[in-house]
Short mmCIF file of C-alpha atoms and ligand atoms in Angstrom, two decimals:
data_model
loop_
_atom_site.label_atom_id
_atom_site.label_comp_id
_atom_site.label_asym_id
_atom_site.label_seq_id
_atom_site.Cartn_x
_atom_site.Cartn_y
_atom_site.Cartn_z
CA UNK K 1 45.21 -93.34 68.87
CA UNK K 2 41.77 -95.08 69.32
CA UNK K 3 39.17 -93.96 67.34
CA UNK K 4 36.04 -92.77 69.23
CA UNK K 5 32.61 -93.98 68.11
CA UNK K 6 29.24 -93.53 70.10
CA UNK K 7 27.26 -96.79 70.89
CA UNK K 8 23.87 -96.48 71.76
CA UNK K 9 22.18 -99.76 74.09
CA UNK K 10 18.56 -99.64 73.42
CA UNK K 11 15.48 -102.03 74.51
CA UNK K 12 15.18 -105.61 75.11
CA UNK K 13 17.87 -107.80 73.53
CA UNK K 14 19.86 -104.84 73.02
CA UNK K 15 22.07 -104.04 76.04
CA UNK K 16 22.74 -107.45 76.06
CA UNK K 17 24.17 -107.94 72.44
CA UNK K 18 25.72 -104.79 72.72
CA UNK K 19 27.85 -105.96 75.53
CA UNK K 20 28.57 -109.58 74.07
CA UNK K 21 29.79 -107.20 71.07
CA UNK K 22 31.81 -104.99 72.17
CA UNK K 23 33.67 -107.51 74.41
CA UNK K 24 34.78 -108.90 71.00
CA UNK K 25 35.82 -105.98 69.42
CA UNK K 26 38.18 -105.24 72.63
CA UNK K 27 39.64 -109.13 72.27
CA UNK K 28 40.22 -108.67 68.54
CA UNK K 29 42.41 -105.19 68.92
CA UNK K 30 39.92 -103.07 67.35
CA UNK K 31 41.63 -99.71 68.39
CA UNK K 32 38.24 -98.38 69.63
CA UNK K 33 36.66 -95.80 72.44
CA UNK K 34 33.27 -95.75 73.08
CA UNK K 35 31.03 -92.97 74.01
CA UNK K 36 27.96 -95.18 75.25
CA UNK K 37 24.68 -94.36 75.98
CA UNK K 38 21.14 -96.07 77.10
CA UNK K 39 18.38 -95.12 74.54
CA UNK K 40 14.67 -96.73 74.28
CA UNK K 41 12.20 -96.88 76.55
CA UNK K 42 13.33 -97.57 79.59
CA UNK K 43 15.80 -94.07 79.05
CA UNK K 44 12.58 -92.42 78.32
CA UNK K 45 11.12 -93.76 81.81
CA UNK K 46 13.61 -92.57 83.65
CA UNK K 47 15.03 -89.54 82.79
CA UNK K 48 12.40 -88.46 80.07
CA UNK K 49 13.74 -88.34 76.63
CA UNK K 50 14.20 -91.45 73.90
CA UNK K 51 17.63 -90.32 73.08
CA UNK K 52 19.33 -88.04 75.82
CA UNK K 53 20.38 -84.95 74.08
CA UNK K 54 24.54 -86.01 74.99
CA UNK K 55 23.88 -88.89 73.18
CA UNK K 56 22.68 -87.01 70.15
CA UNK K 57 25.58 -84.57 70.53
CA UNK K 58 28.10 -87.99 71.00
CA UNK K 59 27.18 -89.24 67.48
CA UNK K 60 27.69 -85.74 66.11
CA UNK K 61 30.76 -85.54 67.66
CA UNK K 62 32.33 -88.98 66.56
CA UNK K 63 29.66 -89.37 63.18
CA UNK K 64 29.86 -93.18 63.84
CA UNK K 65 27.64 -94.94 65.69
CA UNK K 66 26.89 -98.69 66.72
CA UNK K 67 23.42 -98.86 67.67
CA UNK K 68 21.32 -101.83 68.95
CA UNK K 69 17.67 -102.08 68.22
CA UNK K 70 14.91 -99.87 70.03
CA UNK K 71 10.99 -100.77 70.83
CA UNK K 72 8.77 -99.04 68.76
CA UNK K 73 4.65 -99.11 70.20
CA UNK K 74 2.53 -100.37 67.38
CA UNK K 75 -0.46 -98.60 66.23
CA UNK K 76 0.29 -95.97 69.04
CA UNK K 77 3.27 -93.54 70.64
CA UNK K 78 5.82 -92.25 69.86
CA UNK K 79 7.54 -92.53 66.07
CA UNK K 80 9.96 -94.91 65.58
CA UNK K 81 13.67 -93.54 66.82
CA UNK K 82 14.93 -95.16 63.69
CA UNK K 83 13.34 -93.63 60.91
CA UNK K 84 13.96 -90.47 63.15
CA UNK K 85 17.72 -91.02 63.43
CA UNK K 86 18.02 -91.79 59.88
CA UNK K 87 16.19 -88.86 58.73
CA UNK K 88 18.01 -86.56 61.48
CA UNK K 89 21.53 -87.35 59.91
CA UNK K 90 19.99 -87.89 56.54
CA UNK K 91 21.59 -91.56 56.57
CA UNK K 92 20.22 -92.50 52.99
CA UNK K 93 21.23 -96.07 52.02
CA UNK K 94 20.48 -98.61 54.31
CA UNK K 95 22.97 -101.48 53.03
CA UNK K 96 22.21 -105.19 53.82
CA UNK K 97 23.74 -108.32 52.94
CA UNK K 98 22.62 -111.55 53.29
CA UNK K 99 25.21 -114.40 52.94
CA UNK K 100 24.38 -118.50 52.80
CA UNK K 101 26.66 -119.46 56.22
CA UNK K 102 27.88 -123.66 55.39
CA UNK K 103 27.58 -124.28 59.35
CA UNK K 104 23.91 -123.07 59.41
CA UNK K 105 21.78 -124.99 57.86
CA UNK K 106 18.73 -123.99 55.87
CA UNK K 107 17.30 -125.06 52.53
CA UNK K 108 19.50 -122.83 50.53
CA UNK K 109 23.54 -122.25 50.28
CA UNK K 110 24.18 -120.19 47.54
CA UNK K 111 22.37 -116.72 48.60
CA UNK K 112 24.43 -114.15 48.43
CA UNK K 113 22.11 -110.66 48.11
CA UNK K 114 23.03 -107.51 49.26
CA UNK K 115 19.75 -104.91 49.17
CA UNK K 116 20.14 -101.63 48.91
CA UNK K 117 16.95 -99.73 50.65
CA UNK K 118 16.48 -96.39 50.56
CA UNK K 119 16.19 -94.77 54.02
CA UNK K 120 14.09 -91.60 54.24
CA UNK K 121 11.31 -91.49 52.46
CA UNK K 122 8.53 -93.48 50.78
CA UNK K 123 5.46 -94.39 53.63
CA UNK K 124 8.22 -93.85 56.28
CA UNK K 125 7.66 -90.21 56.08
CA UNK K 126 4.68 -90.76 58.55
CA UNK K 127 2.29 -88.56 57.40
CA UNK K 128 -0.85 -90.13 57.70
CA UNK K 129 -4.65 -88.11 57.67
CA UNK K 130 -7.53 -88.96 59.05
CA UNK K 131 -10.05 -87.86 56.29
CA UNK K 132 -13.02 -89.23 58.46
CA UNK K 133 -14.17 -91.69 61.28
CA UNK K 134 -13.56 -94.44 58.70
CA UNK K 135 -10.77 -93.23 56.22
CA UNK K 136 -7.19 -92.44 56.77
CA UNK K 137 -4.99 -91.46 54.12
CA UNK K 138 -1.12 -92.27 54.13
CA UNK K 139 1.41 -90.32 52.19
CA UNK K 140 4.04 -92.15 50.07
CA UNK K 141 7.05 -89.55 48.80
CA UNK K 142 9.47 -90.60 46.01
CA UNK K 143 11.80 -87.91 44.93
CA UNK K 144 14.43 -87.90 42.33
CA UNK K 145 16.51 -87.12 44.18
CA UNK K 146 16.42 -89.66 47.33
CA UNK K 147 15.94 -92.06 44.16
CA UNK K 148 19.38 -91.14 42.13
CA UNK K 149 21.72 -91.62 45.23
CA UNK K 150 20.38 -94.99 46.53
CA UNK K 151 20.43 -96.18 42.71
CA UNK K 152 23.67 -94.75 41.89
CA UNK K 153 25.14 -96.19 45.30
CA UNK K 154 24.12 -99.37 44.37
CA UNK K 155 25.55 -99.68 40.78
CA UNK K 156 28.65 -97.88 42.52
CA UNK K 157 28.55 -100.72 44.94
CA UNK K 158 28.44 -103.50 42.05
CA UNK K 159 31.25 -102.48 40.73
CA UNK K 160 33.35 -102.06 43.50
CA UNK K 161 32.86 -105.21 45.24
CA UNK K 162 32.90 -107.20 41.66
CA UNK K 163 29.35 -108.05 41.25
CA UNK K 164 27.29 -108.59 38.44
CA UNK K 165 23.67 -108.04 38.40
CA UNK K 166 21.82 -104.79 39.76
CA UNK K 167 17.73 -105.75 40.35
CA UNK K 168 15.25 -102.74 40.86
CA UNK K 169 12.46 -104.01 42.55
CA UNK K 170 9.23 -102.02 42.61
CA UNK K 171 5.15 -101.79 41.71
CA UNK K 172 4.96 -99.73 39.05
CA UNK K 173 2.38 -101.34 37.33
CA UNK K 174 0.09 -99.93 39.94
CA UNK K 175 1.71 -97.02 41.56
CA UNK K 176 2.86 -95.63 37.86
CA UNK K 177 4.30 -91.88 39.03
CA UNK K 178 5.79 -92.91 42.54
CA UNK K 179 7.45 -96.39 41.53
CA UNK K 180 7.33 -95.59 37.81
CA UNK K 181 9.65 -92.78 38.72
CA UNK K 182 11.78 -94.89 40.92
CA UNK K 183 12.12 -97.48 38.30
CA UNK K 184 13.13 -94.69 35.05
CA UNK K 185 15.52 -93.63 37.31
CA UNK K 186 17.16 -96.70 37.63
CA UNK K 187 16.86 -97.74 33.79
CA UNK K 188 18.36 -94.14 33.28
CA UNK K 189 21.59 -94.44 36.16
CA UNK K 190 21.94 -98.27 34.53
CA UNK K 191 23.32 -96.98 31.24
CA UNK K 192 26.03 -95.53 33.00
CA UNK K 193 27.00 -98.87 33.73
CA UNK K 194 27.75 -100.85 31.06
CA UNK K 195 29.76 -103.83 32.78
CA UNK K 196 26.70 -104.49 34.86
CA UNK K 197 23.33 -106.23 34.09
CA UNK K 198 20.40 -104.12 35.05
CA UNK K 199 16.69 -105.86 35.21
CA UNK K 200 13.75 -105.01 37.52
CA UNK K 201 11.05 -107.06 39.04
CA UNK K 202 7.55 -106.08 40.26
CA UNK K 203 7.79 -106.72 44.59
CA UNK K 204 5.27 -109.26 44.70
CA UNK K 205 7.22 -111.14 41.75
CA UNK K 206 10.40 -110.94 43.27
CA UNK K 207 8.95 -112.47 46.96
CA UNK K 208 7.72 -115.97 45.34
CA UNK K 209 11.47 -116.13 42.81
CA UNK K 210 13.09 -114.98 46.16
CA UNK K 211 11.97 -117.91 47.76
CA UNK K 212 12.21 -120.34 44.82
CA UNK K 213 15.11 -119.24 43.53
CA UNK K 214 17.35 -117.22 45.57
CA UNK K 215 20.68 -117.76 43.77
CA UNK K 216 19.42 -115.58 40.79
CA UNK K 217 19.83 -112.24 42.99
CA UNK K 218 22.75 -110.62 43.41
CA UNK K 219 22.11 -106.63 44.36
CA UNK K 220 19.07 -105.15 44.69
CA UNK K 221 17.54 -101.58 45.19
CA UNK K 222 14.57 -100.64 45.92
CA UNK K 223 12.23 -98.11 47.79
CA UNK K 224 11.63 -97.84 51.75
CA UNK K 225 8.67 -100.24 52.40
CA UNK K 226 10.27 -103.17 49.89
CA UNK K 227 13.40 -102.92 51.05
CA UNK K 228 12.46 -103.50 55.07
CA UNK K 229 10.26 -106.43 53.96
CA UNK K 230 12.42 -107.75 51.54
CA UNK K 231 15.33 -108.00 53.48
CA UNK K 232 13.59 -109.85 56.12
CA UNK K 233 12.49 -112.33 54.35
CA UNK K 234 16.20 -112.27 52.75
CA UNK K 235 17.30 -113.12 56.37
CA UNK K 236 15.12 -115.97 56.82
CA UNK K 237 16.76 -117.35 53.55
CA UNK K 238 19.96 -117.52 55.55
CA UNK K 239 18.58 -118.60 59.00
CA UNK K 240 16.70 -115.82 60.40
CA UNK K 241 16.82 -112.46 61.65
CA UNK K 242 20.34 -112.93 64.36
CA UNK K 243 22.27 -113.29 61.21
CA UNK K 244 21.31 -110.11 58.93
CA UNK K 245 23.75 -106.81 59.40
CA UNK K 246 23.05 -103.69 58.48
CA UNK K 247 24.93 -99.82 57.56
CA UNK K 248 22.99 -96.68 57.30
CA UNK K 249 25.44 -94.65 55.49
CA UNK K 250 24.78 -90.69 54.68
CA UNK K 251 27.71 -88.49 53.15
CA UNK K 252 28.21 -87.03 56.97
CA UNK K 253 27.50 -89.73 59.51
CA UNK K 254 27.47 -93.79 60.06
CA UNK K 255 25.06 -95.72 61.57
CA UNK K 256 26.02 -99.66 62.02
CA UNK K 257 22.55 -101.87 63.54
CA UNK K 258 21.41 -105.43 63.33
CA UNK K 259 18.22 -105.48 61.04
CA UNK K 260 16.16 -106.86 63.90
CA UNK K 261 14.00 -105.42 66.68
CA UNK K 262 14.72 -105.73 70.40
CA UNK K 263 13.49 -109.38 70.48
CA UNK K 264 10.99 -108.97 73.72
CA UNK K 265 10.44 -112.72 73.58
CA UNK K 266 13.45 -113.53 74.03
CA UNK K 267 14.75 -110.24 76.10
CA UNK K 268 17.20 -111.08 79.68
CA UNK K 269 16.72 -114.88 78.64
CA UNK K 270 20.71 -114.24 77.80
CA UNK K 271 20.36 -116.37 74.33
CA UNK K 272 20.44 -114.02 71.76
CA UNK K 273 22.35 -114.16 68.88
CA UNK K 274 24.56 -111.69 68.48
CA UNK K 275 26.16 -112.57 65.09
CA UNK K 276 23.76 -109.63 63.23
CA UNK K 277 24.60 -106.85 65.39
CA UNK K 278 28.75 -108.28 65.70
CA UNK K 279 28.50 -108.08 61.68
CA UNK K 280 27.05 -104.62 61.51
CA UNK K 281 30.19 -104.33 63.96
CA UNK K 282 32.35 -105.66 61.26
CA UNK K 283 30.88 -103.49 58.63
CA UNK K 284 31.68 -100.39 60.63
CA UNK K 285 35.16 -101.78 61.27
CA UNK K 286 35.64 -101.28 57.42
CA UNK K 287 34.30 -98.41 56.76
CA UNK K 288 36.78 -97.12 59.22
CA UNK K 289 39.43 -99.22 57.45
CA UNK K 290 39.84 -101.31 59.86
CA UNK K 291 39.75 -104.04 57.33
CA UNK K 292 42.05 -106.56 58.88
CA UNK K 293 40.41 -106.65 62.04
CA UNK K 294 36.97 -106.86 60.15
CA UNK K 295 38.52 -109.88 58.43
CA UNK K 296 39.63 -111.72 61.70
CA UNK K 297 36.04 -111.51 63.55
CA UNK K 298 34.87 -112.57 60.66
CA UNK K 299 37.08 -115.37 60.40
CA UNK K 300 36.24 -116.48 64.26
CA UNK K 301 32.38 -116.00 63.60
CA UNK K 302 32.67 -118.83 60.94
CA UNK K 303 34.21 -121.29 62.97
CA UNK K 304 32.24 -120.33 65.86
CA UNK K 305 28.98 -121.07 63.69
CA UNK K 306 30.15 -123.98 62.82
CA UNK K 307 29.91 -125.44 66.55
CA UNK K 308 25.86 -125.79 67.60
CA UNK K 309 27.56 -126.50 71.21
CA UNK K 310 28.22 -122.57 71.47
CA UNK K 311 26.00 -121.30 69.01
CA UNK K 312 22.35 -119.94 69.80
CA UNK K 313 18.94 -121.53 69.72
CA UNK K 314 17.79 -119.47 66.73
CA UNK K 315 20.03 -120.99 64.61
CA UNK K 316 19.56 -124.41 66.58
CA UNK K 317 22.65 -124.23 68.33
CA UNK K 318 22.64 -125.62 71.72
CA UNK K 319 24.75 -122.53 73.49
CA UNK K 320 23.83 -118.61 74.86
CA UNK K 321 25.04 -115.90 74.19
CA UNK K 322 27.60 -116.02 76.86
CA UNK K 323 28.91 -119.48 75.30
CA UNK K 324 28.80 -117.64 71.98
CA UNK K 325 30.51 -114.74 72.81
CA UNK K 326 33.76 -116.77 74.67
CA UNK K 327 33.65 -118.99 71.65
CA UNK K 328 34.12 -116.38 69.33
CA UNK K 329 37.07 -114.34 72.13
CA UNK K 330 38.78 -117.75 72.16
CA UNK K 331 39.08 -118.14 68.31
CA UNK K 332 40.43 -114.97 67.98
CA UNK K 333 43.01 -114.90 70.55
P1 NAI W 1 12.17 -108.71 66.28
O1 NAI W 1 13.17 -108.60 65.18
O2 NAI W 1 12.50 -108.06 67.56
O3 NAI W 1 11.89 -110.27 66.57
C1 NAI W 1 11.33 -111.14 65.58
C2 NAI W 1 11.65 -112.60 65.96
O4 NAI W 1 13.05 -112.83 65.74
C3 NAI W 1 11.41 -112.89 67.44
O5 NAI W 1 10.93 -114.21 67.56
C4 NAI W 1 12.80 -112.76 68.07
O6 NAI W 1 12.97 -113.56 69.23
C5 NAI W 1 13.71 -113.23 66.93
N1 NAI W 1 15.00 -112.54 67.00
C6 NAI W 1 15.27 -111.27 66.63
N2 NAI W 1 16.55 -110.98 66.85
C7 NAI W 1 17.11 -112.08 67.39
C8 NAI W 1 18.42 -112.39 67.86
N3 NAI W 1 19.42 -111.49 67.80
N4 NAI W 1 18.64 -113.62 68.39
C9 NAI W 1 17.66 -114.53 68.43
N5 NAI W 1 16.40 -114.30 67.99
C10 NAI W 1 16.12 -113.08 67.49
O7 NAI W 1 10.79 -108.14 65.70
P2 NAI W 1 9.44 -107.75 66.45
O8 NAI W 1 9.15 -108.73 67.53
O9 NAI W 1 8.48 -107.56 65.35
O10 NAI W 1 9.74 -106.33 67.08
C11 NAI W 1 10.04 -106.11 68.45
C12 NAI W 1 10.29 -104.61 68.65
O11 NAI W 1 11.47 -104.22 67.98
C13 NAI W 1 9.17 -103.71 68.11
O12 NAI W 1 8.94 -102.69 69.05
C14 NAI W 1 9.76 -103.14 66.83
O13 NAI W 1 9.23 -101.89 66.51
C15 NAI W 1 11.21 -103.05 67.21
N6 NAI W 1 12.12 -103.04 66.06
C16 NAI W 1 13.24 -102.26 66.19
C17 NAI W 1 14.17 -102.25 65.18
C18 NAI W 1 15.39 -101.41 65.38
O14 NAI W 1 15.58 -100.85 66.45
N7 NAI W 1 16.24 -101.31 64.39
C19 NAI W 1 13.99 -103.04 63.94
C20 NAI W 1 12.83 -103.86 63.94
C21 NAI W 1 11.91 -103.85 64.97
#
C-alpha cells in the first residue's frame, strides 16, 4: 500500500518545485500518497492562517512531511513558520550534506560535508527585549540537553555512514558558558567514540579553512546560528543554494526541505532548480526505506546534471525547470 506523507507548497519558487518534484517521484515508482496543502503567505491572504489547521493535523497524521520553502518578512511580521514547525514537532537535527557534483563546475571537487545543526534553540528562540529606545537585548539558549542529542546524532551518524572526522564548530573563546558548554559536551560524547577523530574549530576559523580548504571537513556540528550560515556558504562550495538538501529529523516526526528560501527573484520565471528540494525528496525516500528508489533518482539527477542543455541557469545550465524535470522523468524511465 502507498505510504501517505503530507506536502506542504509554500511561497514563491515553492509550488513550482514542489510540482516538478513530485512528478518525479510518481515516474520513479515511489509508492507514495500525498496529503497536500498551500502554506505561506498567500494561504494567509486568503483564508487567514500561515498553516491551515488540516494541514497541521495532515503532518500529525502521516509524521512525514515534504515541505517547500516559505517567505519570512524581515525585520517585521510574523515569526518564521520554520523555526515554528521545527520547534512544534521538536524536529532537533537539521541534517545537511553538501556533495562536489563532476557535471557542475565550481572551484572545488572533493567537498563532501555533511553539517549537523541543531534546530531549536540558540538565537532562534526569538526572544528579543527592548531595554530602551536604543538597546535591544537578544536571548541565546544552549541546553545540555538540545546539545547531547545533536552531538550524539552526529558521531552516531559518522559511524554509520563510514566517516571519519567529527568537527564542533563554535565561539567559545568569547561566549565561554553558552558555546563553552556546547563544545565540553562534544569533547565529553567524543570519547565514546573511539574510531572517530574529534577536533573543533572557532566559527570564524572554520569560514576562511572552509573556503580554502574544503576537503579537510568531513561532519560537522554545531549550534543554530553557525549551522544556517555555515551550510550556506557550504552550498556555494558546491554551486549554490538549488543544490543543498536538507532533513529535520525529531524522534516523532520528519520534515524533508531544500535549505533555500522561496527565491522571489526568480519566483513564476519557471527556472528554478529543483535538484535541492528533489534531494531532500530522496532523503525522505530513505528514511522511509525506500532506498532503491532513492538510489535511482539519484542516479538520473547525475546524468541529468551533467547536460547544461536541460539543466538550470543557477548552475549555468541553459534549460528550466520544465526541461529539467522531463530530463530527469526520461532517465529514469
Ligand atoms: P533564497 O534562498 O530564497 O534566495 C537566495 C538566492 O538564491 C536568490 O538569488 C535565489 O534566486 C537563489 N536561489 C534559491 N533557491 C534557488 C533555486 N532552487 N533555483 C535557483 N536559484 C535559487 O534566500 P532569500 O532571498 O534570502 O530569501 C527569500 C525568502 O525566503 C525570505 O522571506 C526568507 O525568509 C525565506 N527563506 C525561507 C526558507 C525556508 O522556507 N526554509 C529558508 C531560507 C529563506
Amino acid at each position: 500500500m502507498d505510504r501517505k506523507i503530507t506536502v506542504f507548497k509554500g511561497d514563491g519558487i515553492g509550488p513550482e518545485i514542489t510540482d516538478a518534484v513530485l512528478e518525479i517521484l510518481n515516474a520513479a515508482g515511489a509508492g507514495l500518497k500525498y496529503e497536500i496543502y498551500r502554506v505561506g503567505n498567500q494561504e494567509y491572504l486568503d483564508n487567514g492562517a500561515l498553516i491551515p489547521d488540516a494541514a497541521f493535523a495532515s503532518f500529525e497524521r502521516t509524521k512525514v512531511l515534504l515541505k517547500s520553502p516559505i517567505t519570512t518578512p524581515v525585520g517585521k511580521g510574523f515569526r518564521s513558520l520554520n523555526v515554528t514547525l521545527r520547534e512544534k514537532y521538536d524536529l532537533y537535527a537539521n541534517i545537511r550534506p553538501a556533495r562536489s557534483n563532476s557535471a557542475v563546475k565550481t572551484p572545488f571537487t572533493d567537498v563532501d560535508i555533511v553539517v549537523f545543526r541543531e534546530n531549536t534553540e540558540d538565537l532562534y528562540v526569538g526572544k528579543e527585549e527592548r531595554i530602551d529606545e536604543d538597546t535591544v537585548w537578544a536571548t541565546k539558549i544552549i541546553t545540555r540537553k538540545a546539545s547531547e542529542r545533536i552531538i550524539r546524532d552526529a558521531f552516531a551518524y559518522a559511524v554509520a555512514h563510514g566517516r571519519r572526522t567529527v568537527t564542533c564548530v563554535h565561539k567559545a573563546n568569547i561566549l565561554k558558558m553558552s558555546d563553552g558548554m556546547f563544545l565540553d559536551i562534544f569533547h565529553q560524547i567524543s570519547a565514546e567514540y573511539p574510531q572517530i577523530a574529534a577536533n573543533d574549530r572557532i566559527v570564524d576559523n572554520v569560514c576562511m579553512q572552509l573556503v580554502m580548504n574544503p576537503g579537510q571537513f568531513d561532519v560537522m556540528v554545531m549550534p543554530n546560528l553557525y549551522g544556517d550560515i555555515v551550510s550556506d556558504l557550504t552550498s556555494g562550495l558546491i554551486g549554490g543554494l538549488g543544490l543543498l538538501p536538507s532533513s529535520n529529523l525529531g524522534s516523532e516526526y520528519a520534515m524533508f526541505e531544500a535549505v533555500h528560501g522561496s527565491a522571489p527573484d526568480i519566483a513564476g520565471k519557471g527556472i528554478a532548480n529543483p535538484t535541492a528540494l528533489l534531494w531532500s525528496a530522496c532523503m525522505m525516500l530513505e528514511y522511509l526505506g525506500k532506498d532503491s528508489c532513492a538510489a535511482r533518482i539519484r542516479k538520473a539527477v547525475d546524468e541529468v546534471l551533467a547536460d547544461a542543455a536541460v539543466t538550470t541557469p543557477d548552475i549555468h545550465g541553459h534549460g528550466n525547470t520544465e526541461s529539467y524535470k522531463n530530463a530527469v522523468i526520461a532517465h529514469l524511465v
